[in-house]
PDB file of C-alpha atoms and ligand atoms in Angstrom:
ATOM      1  CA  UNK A   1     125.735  77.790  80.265  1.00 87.00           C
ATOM      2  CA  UNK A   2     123.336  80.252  82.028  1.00 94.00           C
ATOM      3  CA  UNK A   3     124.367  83.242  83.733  1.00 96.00           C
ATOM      4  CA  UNK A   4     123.201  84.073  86.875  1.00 97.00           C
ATOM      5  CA  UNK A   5     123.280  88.128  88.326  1.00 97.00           C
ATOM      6  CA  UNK A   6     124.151  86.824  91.662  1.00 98.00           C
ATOM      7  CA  UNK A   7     125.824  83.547  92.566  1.00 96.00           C
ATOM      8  CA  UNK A   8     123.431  80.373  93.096  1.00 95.00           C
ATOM      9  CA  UNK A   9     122.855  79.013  95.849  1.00 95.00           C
ATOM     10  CA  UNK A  10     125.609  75.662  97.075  1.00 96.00           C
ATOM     11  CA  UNK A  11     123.650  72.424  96.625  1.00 97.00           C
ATOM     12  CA  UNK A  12     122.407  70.978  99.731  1.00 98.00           C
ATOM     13  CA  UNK A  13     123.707  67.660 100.300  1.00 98.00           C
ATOM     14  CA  UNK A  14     124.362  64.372 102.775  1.00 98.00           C
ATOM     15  CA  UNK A  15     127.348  62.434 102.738  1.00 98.00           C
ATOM     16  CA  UNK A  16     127.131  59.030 102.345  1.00 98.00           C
ATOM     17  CA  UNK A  17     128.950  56.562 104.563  1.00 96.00           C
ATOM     18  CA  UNK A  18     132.334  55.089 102.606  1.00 94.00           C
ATOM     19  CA  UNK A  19     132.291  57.550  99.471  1.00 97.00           C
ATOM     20  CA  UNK A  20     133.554  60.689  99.178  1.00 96.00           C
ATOM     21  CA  UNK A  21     130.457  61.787  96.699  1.00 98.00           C
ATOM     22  CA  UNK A  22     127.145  62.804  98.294  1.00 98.00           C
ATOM     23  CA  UNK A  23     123.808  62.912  98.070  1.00 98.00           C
ATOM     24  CA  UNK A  24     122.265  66.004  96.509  1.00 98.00           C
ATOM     25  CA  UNK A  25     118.975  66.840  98.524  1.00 98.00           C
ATOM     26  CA  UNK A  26     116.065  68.546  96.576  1.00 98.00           C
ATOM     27  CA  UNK A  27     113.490  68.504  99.504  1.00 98.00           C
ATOM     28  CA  UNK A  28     112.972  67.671 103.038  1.00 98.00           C
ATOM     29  CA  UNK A  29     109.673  66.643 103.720  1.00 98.00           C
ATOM     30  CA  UNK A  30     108.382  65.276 107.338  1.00 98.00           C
ATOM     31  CA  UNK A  31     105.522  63.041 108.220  1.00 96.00           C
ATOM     32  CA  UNK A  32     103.902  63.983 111.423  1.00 92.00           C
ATOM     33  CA  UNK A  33     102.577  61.785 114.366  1.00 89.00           C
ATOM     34  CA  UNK A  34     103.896  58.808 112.795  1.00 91.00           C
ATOM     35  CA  UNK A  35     104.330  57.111 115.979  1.00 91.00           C
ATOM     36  CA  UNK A  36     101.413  56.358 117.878  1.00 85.00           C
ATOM     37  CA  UNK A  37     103.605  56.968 121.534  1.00 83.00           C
ATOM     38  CA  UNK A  38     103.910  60.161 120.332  1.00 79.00           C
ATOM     39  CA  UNK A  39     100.942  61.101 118.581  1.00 80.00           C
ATOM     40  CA  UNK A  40      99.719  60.676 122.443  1.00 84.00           C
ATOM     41  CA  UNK A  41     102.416  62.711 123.972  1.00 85.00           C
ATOM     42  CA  UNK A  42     101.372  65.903 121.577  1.00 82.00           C
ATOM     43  CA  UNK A  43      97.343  65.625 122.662  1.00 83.00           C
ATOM     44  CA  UNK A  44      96.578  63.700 119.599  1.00 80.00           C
ATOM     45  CA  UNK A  45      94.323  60.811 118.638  1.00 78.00           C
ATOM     46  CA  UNK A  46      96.651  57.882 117.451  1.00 77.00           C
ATOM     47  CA  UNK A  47      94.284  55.979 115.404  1.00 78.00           C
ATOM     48  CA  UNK A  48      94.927  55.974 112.348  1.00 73.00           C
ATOM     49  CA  UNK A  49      94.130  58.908 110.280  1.00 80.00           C
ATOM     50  CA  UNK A  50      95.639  60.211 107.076  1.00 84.00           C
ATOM     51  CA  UNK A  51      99.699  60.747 107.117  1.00 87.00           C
ATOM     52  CA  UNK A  52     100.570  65.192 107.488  1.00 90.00           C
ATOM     53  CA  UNK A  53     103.181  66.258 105.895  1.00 95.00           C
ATOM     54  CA  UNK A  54     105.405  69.542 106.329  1.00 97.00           C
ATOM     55  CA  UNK A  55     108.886  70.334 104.722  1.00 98.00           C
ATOM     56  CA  UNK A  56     112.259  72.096 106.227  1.00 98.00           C
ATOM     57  CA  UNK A  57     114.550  73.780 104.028  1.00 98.00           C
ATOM     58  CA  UNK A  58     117.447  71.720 102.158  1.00 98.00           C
ATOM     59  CA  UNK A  59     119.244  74.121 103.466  1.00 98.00           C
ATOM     60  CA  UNK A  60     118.186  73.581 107.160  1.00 98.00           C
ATOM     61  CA  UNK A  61     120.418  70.261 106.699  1.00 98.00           C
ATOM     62  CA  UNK A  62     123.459  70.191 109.097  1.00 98.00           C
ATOM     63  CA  UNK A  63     125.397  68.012 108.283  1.00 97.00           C
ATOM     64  CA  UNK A  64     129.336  66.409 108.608  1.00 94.00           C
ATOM     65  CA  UNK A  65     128.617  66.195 112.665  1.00 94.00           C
ATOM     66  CA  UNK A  66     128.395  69.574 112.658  1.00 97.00           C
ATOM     67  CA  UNK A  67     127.130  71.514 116.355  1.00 98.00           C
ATOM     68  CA  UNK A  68     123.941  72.742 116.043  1.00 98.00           C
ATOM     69  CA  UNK A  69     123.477  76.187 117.459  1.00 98.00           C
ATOM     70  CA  UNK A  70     120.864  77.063 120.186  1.00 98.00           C
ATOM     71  CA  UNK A  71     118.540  79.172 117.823  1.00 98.00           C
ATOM     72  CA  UNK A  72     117.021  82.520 118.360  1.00 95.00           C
ATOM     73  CA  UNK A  73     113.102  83.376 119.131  1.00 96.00           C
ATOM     74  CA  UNK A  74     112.935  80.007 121.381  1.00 98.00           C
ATOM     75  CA  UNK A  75     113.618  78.662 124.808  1.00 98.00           C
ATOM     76  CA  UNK A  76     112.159  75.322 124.325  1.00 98.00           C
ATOM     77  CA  UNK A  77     113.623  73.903 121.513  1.00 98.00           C
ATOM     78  CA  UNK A  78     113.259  69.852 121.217  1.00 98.00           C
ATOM     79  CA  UNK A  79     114.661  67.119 119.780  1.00 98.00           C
ATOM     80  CA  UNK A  80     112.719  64.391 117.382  1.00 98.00           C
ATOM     81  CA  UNK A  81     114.821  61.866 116.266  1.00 98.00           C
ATOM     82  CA  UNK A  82     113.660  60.191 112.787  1.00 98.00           C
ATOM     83  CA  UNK A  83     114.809  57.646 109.778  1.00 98.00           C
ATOM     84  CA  UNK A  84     115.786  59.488 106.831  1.00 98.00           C
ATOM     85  CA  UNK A  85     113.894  57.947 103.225  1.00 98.00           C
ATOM     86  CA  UNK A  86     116.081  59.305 100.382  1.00 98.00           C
ATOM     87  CA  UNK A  87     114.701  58.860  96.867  1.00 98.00           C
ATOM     88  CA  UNK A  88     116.481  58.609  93.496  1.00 98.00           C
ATOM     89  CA  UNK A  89     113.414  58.171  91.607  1.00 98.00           C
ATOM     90  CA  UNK A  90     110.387  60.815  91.433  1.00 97.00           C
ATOM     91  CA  UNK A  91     106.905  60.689  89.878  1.00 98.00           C
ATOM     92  CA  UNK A  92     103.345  61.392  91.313  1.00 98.00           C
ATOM     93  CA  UNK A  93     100.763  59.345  91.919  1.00 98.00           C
ATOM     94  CA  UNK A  94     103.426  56.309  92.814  1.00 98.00           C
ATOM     95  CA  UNK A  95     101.988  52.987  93.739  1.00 97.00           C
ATOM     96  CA  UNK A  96     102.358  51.406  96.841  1.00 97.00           C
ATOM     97  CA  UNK A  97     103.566  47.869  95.705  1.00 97.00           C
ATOM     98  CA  UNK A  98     106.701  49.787  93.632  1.00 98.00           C
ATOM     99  CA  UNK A  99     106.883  52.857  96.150  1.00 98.00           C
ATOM    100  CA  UNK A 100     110.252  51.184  97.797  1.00 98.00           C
ATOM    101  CA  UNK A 101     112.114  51.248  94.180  1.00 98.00           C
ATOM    102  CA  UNK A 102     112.651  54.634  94.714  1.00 98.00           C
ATOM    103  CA  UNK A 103     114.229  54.472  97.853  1.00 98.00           C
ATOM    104  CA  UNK A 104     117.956  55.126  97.212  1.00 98.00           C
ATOM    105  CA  UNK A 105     119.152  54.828 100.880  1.00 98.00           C
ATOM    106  CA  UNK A 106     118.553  55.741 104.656  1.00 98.00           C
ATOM    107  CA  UNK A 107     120.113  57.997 107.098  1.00 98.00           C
ATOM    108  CA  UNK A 108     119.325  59.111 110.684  1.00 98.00           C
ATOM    109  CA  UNK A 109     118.269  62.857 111.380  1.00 98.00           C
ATOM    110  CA  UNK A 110     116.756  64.830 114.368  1.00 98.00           C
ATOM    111  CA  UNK A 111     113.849  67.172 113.693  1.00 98.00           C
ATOM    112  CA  UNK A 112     114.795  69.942 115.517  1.00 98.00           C
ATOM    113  CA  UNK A 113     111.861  71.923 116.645  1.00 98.00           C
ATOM    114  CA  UNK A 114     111.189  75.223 118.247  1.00 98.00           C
ATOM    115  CA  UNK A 115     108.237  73.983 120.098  1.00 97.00           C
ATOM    116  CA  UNK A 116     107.176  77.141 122.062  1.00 98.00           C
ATOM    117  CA  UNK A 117     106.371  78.649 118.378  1.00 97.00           C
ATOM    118  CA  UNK A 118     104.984  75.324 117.008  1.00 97.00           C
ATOM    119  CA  UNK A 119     102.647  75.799 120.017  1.00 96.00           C
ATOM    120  CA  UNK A 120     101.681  79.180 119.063  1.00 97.00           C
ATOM    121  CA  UNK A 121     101.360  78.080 115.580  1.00 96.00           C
ATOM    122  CA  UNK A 122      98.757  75.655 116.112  1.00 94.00           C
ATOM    123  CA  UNK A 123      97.145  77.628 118.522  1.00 96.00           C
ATOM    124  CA  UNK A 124      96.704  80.469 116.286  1.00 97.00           C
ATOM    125  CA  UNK A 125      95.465  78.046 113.000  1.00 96.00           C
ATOM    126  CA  UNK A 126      99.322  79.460 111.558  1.00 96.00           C
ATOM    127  CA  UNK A 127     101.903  76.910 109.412  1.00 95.00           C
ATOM    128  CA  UNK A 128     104.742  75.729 111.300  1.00 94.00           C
ATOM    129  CA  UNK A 129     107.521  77.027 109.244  1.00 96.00           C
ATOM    130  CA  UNK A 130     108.646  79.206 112.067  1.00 97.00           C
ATOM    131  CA  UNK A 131     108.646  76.290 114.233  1.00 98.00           C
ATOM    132  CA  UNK A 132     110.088  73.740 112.082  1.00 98.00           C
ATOM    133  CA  UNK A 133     111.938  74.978 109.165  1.00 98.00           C
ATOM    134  CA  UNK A 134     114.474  77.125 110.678  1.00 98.00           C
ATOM    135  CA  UNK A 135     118.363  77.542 110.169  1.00 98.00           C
ATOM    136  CA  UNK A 136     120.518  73.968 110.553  1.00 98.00           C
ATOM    137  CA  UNK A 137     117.394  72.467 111.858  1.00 98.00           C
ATOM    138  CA  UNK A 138     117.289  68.890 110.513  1.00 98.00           C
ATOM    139  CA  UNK A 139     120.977  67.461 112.116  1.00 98.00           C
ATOM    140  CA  UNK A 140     121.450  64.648 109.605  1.00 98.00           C
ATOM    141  CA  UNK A 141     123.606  61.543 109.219  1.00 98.00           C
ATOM    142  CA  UNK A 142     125.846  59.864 106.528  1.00 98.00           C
ATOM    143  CA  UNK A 143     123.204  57.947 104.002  1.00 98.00           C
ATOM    144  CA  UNK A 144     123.410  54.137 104.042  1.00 98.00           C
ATOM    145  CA  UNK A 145     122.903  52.353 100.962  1.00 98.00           C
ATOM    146  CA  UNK A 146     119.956  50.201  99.965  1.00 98.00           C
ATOM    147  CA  UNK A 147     122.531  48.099  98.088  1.00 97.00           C
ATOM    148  CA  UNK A 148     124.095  47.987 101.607  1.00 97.00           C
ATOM    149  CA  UNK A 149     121.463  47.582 104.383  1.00 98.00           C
ATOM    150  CA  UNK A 150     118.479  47.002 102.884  1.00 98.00           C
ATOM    151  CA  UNK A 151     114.974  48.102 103.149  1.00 98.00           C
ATOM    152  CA  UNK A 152     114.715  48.558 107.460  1.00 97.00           C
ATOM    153  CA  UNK A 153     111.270  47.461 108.688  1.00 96.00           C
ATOM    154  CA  UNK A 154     112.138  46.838 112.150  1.00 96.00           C
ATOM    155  CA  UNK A 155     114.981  47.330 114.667  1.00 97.00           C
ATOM    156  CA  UNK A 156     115.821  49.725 117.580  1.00 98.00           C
ATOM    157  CA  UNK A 157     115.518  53.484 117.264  1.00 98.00           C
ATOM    158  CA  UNK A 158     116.706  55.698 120.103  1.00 98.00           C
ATOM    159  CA  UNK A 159     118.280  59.394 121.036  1.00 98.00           C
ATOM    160  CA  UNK A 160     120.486  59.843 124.102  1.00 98.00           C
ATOM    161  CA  UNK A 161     121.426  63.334 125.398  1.00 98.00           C
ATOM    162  CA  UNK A 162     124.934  62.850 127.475  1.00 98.00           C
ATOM    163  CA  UNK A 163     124.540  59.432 127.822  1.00 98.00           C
ATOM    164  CA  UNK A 164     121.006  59.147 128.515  1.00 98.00           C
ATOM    165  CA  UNK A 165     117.959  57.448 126.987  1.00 98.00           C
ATOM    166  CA  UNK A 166     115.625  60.027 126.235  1.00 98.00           C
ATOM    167  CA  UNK A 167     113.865  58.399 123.270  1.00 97.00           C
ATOM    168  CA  UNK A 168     112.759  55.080 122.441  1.00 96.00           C
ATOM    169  CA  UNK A 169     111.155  53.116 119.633  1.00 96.00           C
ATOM    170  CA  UNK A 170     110.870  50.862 116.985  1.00 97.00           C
ATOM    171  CA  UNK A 171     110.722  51.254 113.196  1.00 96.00           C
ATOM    172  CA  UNK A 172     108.054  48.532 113.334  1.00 95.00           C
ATOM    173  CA  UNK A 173     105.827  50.833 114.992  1.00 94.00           C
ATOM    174  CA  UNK A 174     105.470  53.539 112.480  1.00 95.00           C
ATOM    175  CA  UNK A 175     102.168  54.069 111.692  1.00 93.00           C
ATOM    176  CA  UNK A 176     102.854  54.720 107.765  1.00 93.00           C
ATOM    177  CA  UNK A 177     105.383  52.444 106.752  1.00 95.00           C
ATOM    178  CA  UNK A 178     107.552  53.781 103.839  1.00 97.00           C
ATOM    179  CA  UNK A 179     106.223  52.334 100.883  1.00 97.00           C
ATOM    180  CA  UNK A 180     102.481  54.039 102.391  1.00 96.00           C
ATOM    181  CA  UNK A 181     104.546  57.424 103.318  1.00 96.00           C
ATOM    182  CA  UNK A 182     105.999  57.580  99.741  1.00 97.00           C
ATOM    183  CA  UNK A 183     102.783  56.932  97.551  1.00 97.00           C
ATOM    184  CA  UNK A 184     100.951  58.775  99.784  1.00 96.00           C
ATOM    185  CA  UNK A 185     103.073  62.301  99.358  1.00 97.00           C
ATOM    186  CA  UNK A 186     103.309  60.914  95.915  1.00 98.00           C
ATOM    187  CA  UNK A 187      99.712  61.859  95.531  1.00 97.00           C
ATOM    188  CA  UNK A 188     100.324  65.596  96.481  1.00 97.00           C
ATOM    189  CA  UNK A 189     103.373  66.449  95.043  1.00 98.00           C
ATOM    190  CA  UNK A 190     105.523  65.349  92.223  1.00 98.00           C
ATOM    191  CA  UNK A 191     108.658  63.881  93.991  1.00 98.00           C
ATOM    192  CA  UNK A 192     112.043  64.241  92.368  1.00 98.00           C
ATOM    193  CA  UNK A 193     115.441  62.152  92.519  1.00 98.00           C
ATOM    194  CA  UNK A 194     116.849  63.715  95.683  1.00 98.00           C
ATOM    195  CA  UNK A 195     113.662  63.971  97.920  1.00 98.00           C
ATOM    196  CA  UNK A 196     114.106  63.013 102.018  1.00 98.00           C
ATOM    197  CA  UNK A 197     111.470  62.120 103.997  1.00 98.00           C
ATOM    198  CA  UNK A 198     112.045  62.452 107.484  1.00 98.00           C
ATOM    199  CA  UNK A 199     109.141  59.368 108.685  1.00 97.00           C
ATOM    200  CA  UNK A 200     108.489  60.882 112.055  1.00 96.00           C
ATOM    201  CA  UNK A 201     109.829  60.101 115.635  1.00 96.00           C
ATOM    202  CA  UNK A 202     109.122  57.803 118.663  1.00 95.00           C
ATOM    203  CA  UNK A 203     107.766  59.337 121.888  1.00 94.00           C
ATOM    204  CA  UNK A 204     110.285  61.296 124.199  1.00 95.00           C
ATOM    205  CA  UNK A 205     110.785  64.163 122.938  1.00 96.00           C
ATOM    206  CA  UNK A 206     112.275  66.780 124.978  1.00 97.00           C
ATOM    207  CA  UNK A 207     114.037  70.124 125.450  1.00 98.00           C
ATOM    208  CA  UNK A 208     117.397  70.583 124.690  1.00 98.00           C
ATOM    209  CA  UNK A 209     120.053  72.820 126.472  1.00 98.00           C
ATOM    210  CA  UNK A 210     123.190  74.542 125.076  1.00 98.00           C
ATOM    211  CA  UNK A 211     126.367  71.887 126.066  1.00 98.00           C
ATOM    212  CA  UNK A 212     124.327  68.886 124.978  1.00 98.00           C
ATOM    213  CA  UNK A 213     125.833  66.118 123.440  1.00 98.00           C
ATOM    214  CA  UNK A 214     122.762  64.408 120.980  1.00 98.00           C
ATOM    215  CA  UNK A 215     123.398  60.669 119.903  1.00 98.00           C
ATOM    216  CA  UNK A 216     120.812  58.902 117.396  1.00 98.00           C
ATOM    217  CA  UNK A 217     121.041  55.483 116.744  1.00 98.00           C
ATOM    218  CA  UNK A 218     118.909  53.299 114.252  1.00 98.00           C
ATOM    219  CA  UNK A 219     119.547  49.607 114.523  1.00 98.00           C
ATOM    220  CA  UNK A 220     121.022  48.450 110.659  1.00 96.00           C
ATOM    221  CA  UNK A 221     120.978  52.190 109.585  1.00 98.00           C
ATOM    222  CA  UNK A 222     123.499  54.106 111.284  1.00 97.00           C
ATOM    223  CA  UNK A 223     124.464  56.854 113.903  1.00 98.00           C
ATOM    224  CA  UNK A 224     124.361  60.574 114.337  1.00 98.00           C
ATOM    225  CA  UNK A 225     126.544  62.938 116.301  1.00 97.00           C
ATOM    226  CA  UNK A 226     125.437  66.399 117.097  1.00 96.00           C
ATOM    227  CA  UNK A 227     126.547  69.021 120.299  1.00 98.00           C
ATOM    228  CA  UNK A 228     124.328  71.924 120.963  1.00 98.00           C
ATOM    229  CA  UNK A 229     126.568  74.934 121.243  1.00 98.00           C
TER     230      UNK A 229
HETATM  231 MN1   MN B   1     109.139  65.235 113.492  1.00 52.16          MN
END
Protein backbone atom coordinates (compact mmCIF):
# COMPACT_ATOMS: atom_id res chain seq x y z
CA UNK A 1 0.00 0.00 0.00
CA UNK A 2 1.57 3.46 -0.72
CA UNK A 3 2.33 5.92 1.78
CA UNK A 4 1.46 9.24 1.43
CA UNK A 5 3.48 12.36 3.61
CA UNK A 6 0.24 14.07 3.99
CA UNK A 7 -3.25 12.60 3.90
CA UNK A 8 -5.00 12.31 0.31
CA UNK A 9 -7.42 14.04 -0.64
CA UNK A 10 -11.54 12.41 0.19
CA UNK A 11 -12.90 11.15 -3.14
CA UNK A 12 -15.36 13.36 -4.68
CA UNK A 13 -18.55 11.73 -5.14
CA UNK A 14 -22.62 11.86 -6.00
CA UNK A 15 -25.05 9.83 -4.37
CA UNK A 16 -27.19 7.93 -6.27
CA UNK A 17 -30.93 7.85 -5.73
CA UNK A 18 -32.02 4.38 -3.68
CA UNK A 19 -28.36 3.09 -2.75
CA UNK A 20 -26.37 3.95 -0.14
CA UNK A 21 -23.01 3.61 -2.48
CA UNK A 22 -22.06 6.54 -4.72
CA UNK A 23 -20.67 7.59 -7.58
CA UNK A 24 -16.96 8.41 -7.51
CA UNK A 25 -16.40 11.58 -9.79
CA UNK A 26 -12.98 11.89 -11.63
CA UNK A 27 -13.85 15.11 -13.64
CA UNK A 28 -16.38 17.70 -14.22
CA UNK A 29 -16.36 18.91 -17.53
CA UNK A 30 -19.05 21.58 -19.03
CA UNK A 31 -20.17 22.19 -22.54
CA UNK A 32 -20.84 25.78 -23.22
CA UNK A 33 -23.71 27.52 -25.22
CA UNK A 34 -25.38 24.34 -25.67
CA UNK A 35 -28.65 25.90 -25.87
CA UNK A 36 -29.30 28.07 -28.62
CA UNK A 37 -31.82 30.51 -26.13
CA UNK A 38 -28.92 31.01 -24.39
CA UNK A 39 -26.14 31.12 -26.63
CA UNK A 40 -28.32 34.42 -27.59
CA UNK A 41 -28.73 35.69 -24.13
CA UNK A 42 -24.63 35.71 -23.65
CA UNK A 43 -24.06 37.86 -27.19
CA UNK A 44 -23.34 34.74 -29.05
CA UNK A 45 -24.04 33.36 -32.51
CA UNK A 46 -26.26 30.16 -32.03
CA UNK A 47 -25.57 28.43 -35.18
CA UNK A 48 -23.97 25.76 -34.87
CA UNK A 49 -20.35 25.83 -34.28
CA UNK A 50 -18.03 23.38 -32.59
CA UNK A 51 -19.10 22.24 -28.80
CA UNK A 52 -16.44 24.41 -25.83
CA UNK A 53 -15.64 22.74 -23.17
CA UNK A 54 -14.32 23.91 -19.59
CA UNK A 55 -14.03 21.79 -16.31
CA UNK A 56 -14.85 22.66 -12.40
CA UNK A 57 -13.14 20.93 -9.76
CA UNK A 58 -14.52 17.41 -8.42
CA UNK A 59 -14.22 18.99 -5.57
CA UNK A 60 -16.44 22.05 -6.46
CA UNK A 61 -19.34 19.27 -6.20
CA UNK A 62 -21.90 20.07 -3.41
CA UNK A 63 -23.67 17.68 -2.87
CA UNK A 64 -26.41 15.76 -0.22
CA UNK A 65 -28.73 19.15 -0.62
CA UNK A 66 -26.22 20.87 0.85
CA UNK A 67 -26.59 25.22 1.01
CA UNK A 68 -24.39 26.69 -1.17
CA UNK A 69 -22.59 29.67 0.24
CA UNK A 70 -22.67 33.20 -1.38
CA UNK A 71 -18.92 33.16 -2.54
CA UNK A 72 -16.29 35.77 -2.16
CA UNK A 73 -14.75 38.18 -5.08
CA UNK A 74 -18.46 38.39 -6.70
CA UNK A 75 -21.72 40.22 -6.50
CA UNK A 76 -23.32 38.71 -9.45
CA UNK A 77 -23.17 35.26 -9.10
CA UNK A 78 -25.78 33.17 -11.44
CA UNK A 79 -27.38 30.19 -11.69
CA UNK A 80 -27.23 27.63 -14.90
CA UNK A 81 -29.12 24.76 -14.42
CA UNK A 82 -27.83 21.57 -16.53
CA UNK A 83 -28.27 17.52 -17.03
CA UNK A 84 -25.53 15.73 -15.51
CA UNK A 85 -23.81 12.77 -18.20
CA UNK A 86 -21.91 10.39 -15.86
CA UNK A 87 -19.64 7.86 -17.56
CA UNK A 88 -18.43 4.42 -16.41
CA UNK A 89 -16.53 3.78 -19.43
CA UNK A 90 -13.46 6.00 -20.77
CA UNK A 91 -11.39 5.93 -23.97
CA UNK A 92 -10.48 8.67 -26.60
CA UNK A 93 -11.40 9.06 -29.79
CA UNK A 94 -15.06 7.35 -28.91
CA UNK A 95 -17.49 6.97 -31.72
CA UNK A 96 -20.62 8.54 -31.93
CA UNK A 97 -22.91 5.47 -32.72
CA UNK A 98 -21.40 3.65 -29.22
CA UNK A 99 -20.76 7.10 -27.35
CA UNK A 100 -24.14 6.41 -25.12
CA UNK A 101 -22.59 2.90 -23.77
CA UNK A 102 -20.66 4.79 -21.59
CA UNK A 103 -23.22 6.66 -20.05
CA UNK A 104 -23.68 5.16 -16.55
CA UNK A 105 -26.51 7.52 -15.37
CA UNK A 106 -27.90 11.18 -15.13
CA UNK A 107 -28.29 13.69 -12.47
CA UNK A 108 -29.35 17.37 -12.32
CA UNK A 109 -26.70 20.13 -11.33
CA UNK A 110 -26.54 24.01 -11.43
CA UNK A 111 -23.42 25.65 -12.85
CA UNK A 112 -22.85 28.13 -10.52
CA UNK A 113 -21.06 31.03 -11.99
CA UNK A 114 -19.41 34.16 -10.82
CA UNK A 115 -20.37 36.07 -13.84
CA UNK A 116 -18.89 39.55 -13.05
CA UNK A 117 -15.32 37.64 -13.30
CA UNK A 118 -16.40 35.41 -16.25
CA UNK A 119 -17.03 38.86 -17.80
CA UNK A 120 -13.69 40.10 -17.05
CA UNK A 121 -12.28 36.89 -18.14
CA UNK A 122 -13.43 37.05 -21.55
CA UNK A 123 -12.88 40.50 -21.78
CA UNK A 124 -9.34 40.27 -20.94
CA UNK A 125 -8.68 36.90 -23.48
CA UNK A 126 -8.17 35.08 -19.55
CA UNK A 127 -9.63 31.21 -18.74
CA UNK A 128 -12.61 31.14 -16.72
CA UNK A 129 -11.43 29.15 -13.83
CA UNK A 130 -11.95 32.08 -11.56
CA UNK A 131 -15.34 32.38 -12.82
CA UNK A 132 -16.40 28.90 -13.00
CA UNK A 133 -14.42 26.53 -11.02
CA UNK A 134 -14.68 27.90 -7.65
CA UNK A 135 -15.45 26.32 -4.11
CA UNK A 136 -19.01 24.12 -3.98
CA UNK A 137 -19.77 25.53 -7.32
CA UNK A 138 -21.50 22.74 -9.28
CA UNK A 139 -24.79 22.02 -6.66
CA UNK A 140 -25.48 18.47 -7.84
CA UNK A 141 -28.24 15.89 -7.53
CA UNK A 142 -28.64 12.13 -6.63
CA UNK A 143 -27.57 10.10 -10.07
CA UNK A 144 -30.41 8.20 -11.77
CA UNK A 145 -29.67 5.05 -13.33
CA UNK A 146 -29.58 4.24 -17.03
CA UNK A 147 -30.88 0.80 -15.98
CA UNK A 148 -33.62 3.00 -14.40
CA UNK A 149 -34.64 5.95 -16.66
CA UNK A 150 -33.10 5.52 -19.65
CA UNK A 151 -31.23 7.50 -22.12
CA UNK A 152 -33.39 11.26 -21.77
CA UNK A 153 -33.69 12.91 -25.20
CA UNK A 154 -36.52 15.06 -24.48
CA UNK A 155 -38.67 16.31 -21.57
CA UNK A 156 -38.99 19.51 -19.43
CA UNK A 157 -35.99 21.20 -17.86
CA UNK A 158 -36.52 24.13 -15.52
CA UNK A 159 -34.97 26.13 -12.26
CA UNK A 160 -37.26 28.02 -9.88
CA UNK A 161 -35.86 30.43 -7.24
CA UNK A 162 -38.69 30.62 -4.27
CA UNK A 163 -41.22 29.36 -6.27
CA UNK A 164 -40.59 31.02 -9.42
CA UNK A 165 -39.82 30.04 -13.02
CA UNK A 166 -36.69 31.53 -13.83
CA UNK A 167 -35.46 28.98 -16.39
CA UNK A 168 -36.96 27.09 -19.05
CA UNK A 169 -36.13 24.45 -21.64
CA UNK A 170 -36.06 21.34 -23.21
CA UNK A 171 -33.46 18.56 -23.45
CA UNK A 172 -34.56 18.27 -27.09
CA UNK A 173 -33.11 21.51 -27.75
CA UNK A 174 -29.53 20.96 -26.93
CA UNK A 175 -27.51 21.75 -29.59
CA UNK A 176 -24.94 18.70 -28.99
CA UNK A 177 -26.87 15.88 -28.00
CA UNK A 178 -24.93 13.45 -25.70
CA UNK A 179 -23.73 10.85 -27.80
CA UNK A 180 -22.09 14.21 -30.08
CA UNK A 181 -20.94 15.88 -26.55
CA UNK A 182 -19.20 12.59 -25.50
CA UNK A 183 -17.22 11.66 -28.78
CA UNK A 184 -16.58 14.99 -29.28
CA UNK A 185 -14.54 15.63 -25.74
CA UNK A 186 -13.56 12.12 -26.49
CA UNK A 187 -11.38 13.54 -29.17
CA UNK A 188 -9.48 15.92 -26.73
CA UNK A 189 -9.08 14.11 -23.78
CA UNK A 190 -8.95 10.57 -22.68
CA UNK A 191 -12.17 10.15 -20.55
CA UNK A 192 -12.14 7.84 -17.57
CA UNK A 193 -14.93 5.74 -15.64
CA UNK A 194 -16.20 8.53 -13.40
CA UNK A 195 -16.22 11.57 -15.86
CA UNK A 196 -19.52 14.21 -15.61
CA UNK A 197 -20.41 16.28 -18.18
CA UNK A 198 -22.46 19.02 -17.24
CA UNK A 199 -24.37 19.49 -21.18
CA UNK A 200 -25.07 23.15 -20.73
CA UNK A 201 -28.24 25.15 -19.66
CA UNK A 202 -31.46 26.69 -21.17
CA UNK A 203 -31.80 30.49 -21.33
CA UNK A 204 -32.67 32.40 -17.99
CA UNK A 205 -30.03 32.63 -16.25
CA UNK A 206 -29.89 35.01 -13.50
CA UNK A 207 -28.39 36.40 -10.29
CA UNK A 208 -28.80 34.84 -7.21
CA UNK A 209 -29.19 36.42 -3.67
CA UNK A 210 -28.23 35.04 -0.21
CA UNK A 211 -31.86 33.41 1.31
CA UNK A 212 -32.64 31.79 -2.02
CA UNK A 213 -34.25 28.68 -2.21
CA UNK A 214 -32.92 26.97 -5.91
CA UNK A 215 -35.19 24.05 -7.28
CA UNK A 216 -34.05 22.10 -10.60
CA UNK A 217 -36.20 19.82 -12.14
CA UNK A 218 -35.52 17.52 -15.26
CA UNK A 219 -38.57 15.70 -16.50
CA UNK A 220 -37.61 11.53 -16.11
CA UNK A 221 -34.26 12.52 -14.39
CA UNK A 222 -34.79 13.93 -11.12
CA UNK A 223 -34.72 17.02 -8.72
CA UNK A 224 -32.27 19.23 -6.94
CA UNK A 225 -32.52 21.18 -3.73
CA UNK A 226 -30.11 23.90 -2.92
CA UNK A 227 -30.53 27.35 -0.41
CA UNK A 228 -28.06 30.08 -0.85
CA UNK A 229 -26.85 30.99 2.60
MN1 LIG B 1 -23.03 26.20 -17.90
Amino acid sequence: MTKYIIEPAVQASLPIRGSDERFPVRRVYCVGRNYAAHTIEMGGDPNREEPFFFQKNPDNLLTDSADFPYPDKSTDVHHEIEMIVALHKGGSNIPLDSALDYVWGYGVALDMTRRDLQAACKKAGRPWEIGKAFEHSAPASELMPVSEINHPTDGAIWLKVNGEIRQQGDLNQMIWKVPEMISYLSGLFTLAPGDLILSGTPSGVGPVERGDKLEGHIDGVGDLYCKVI
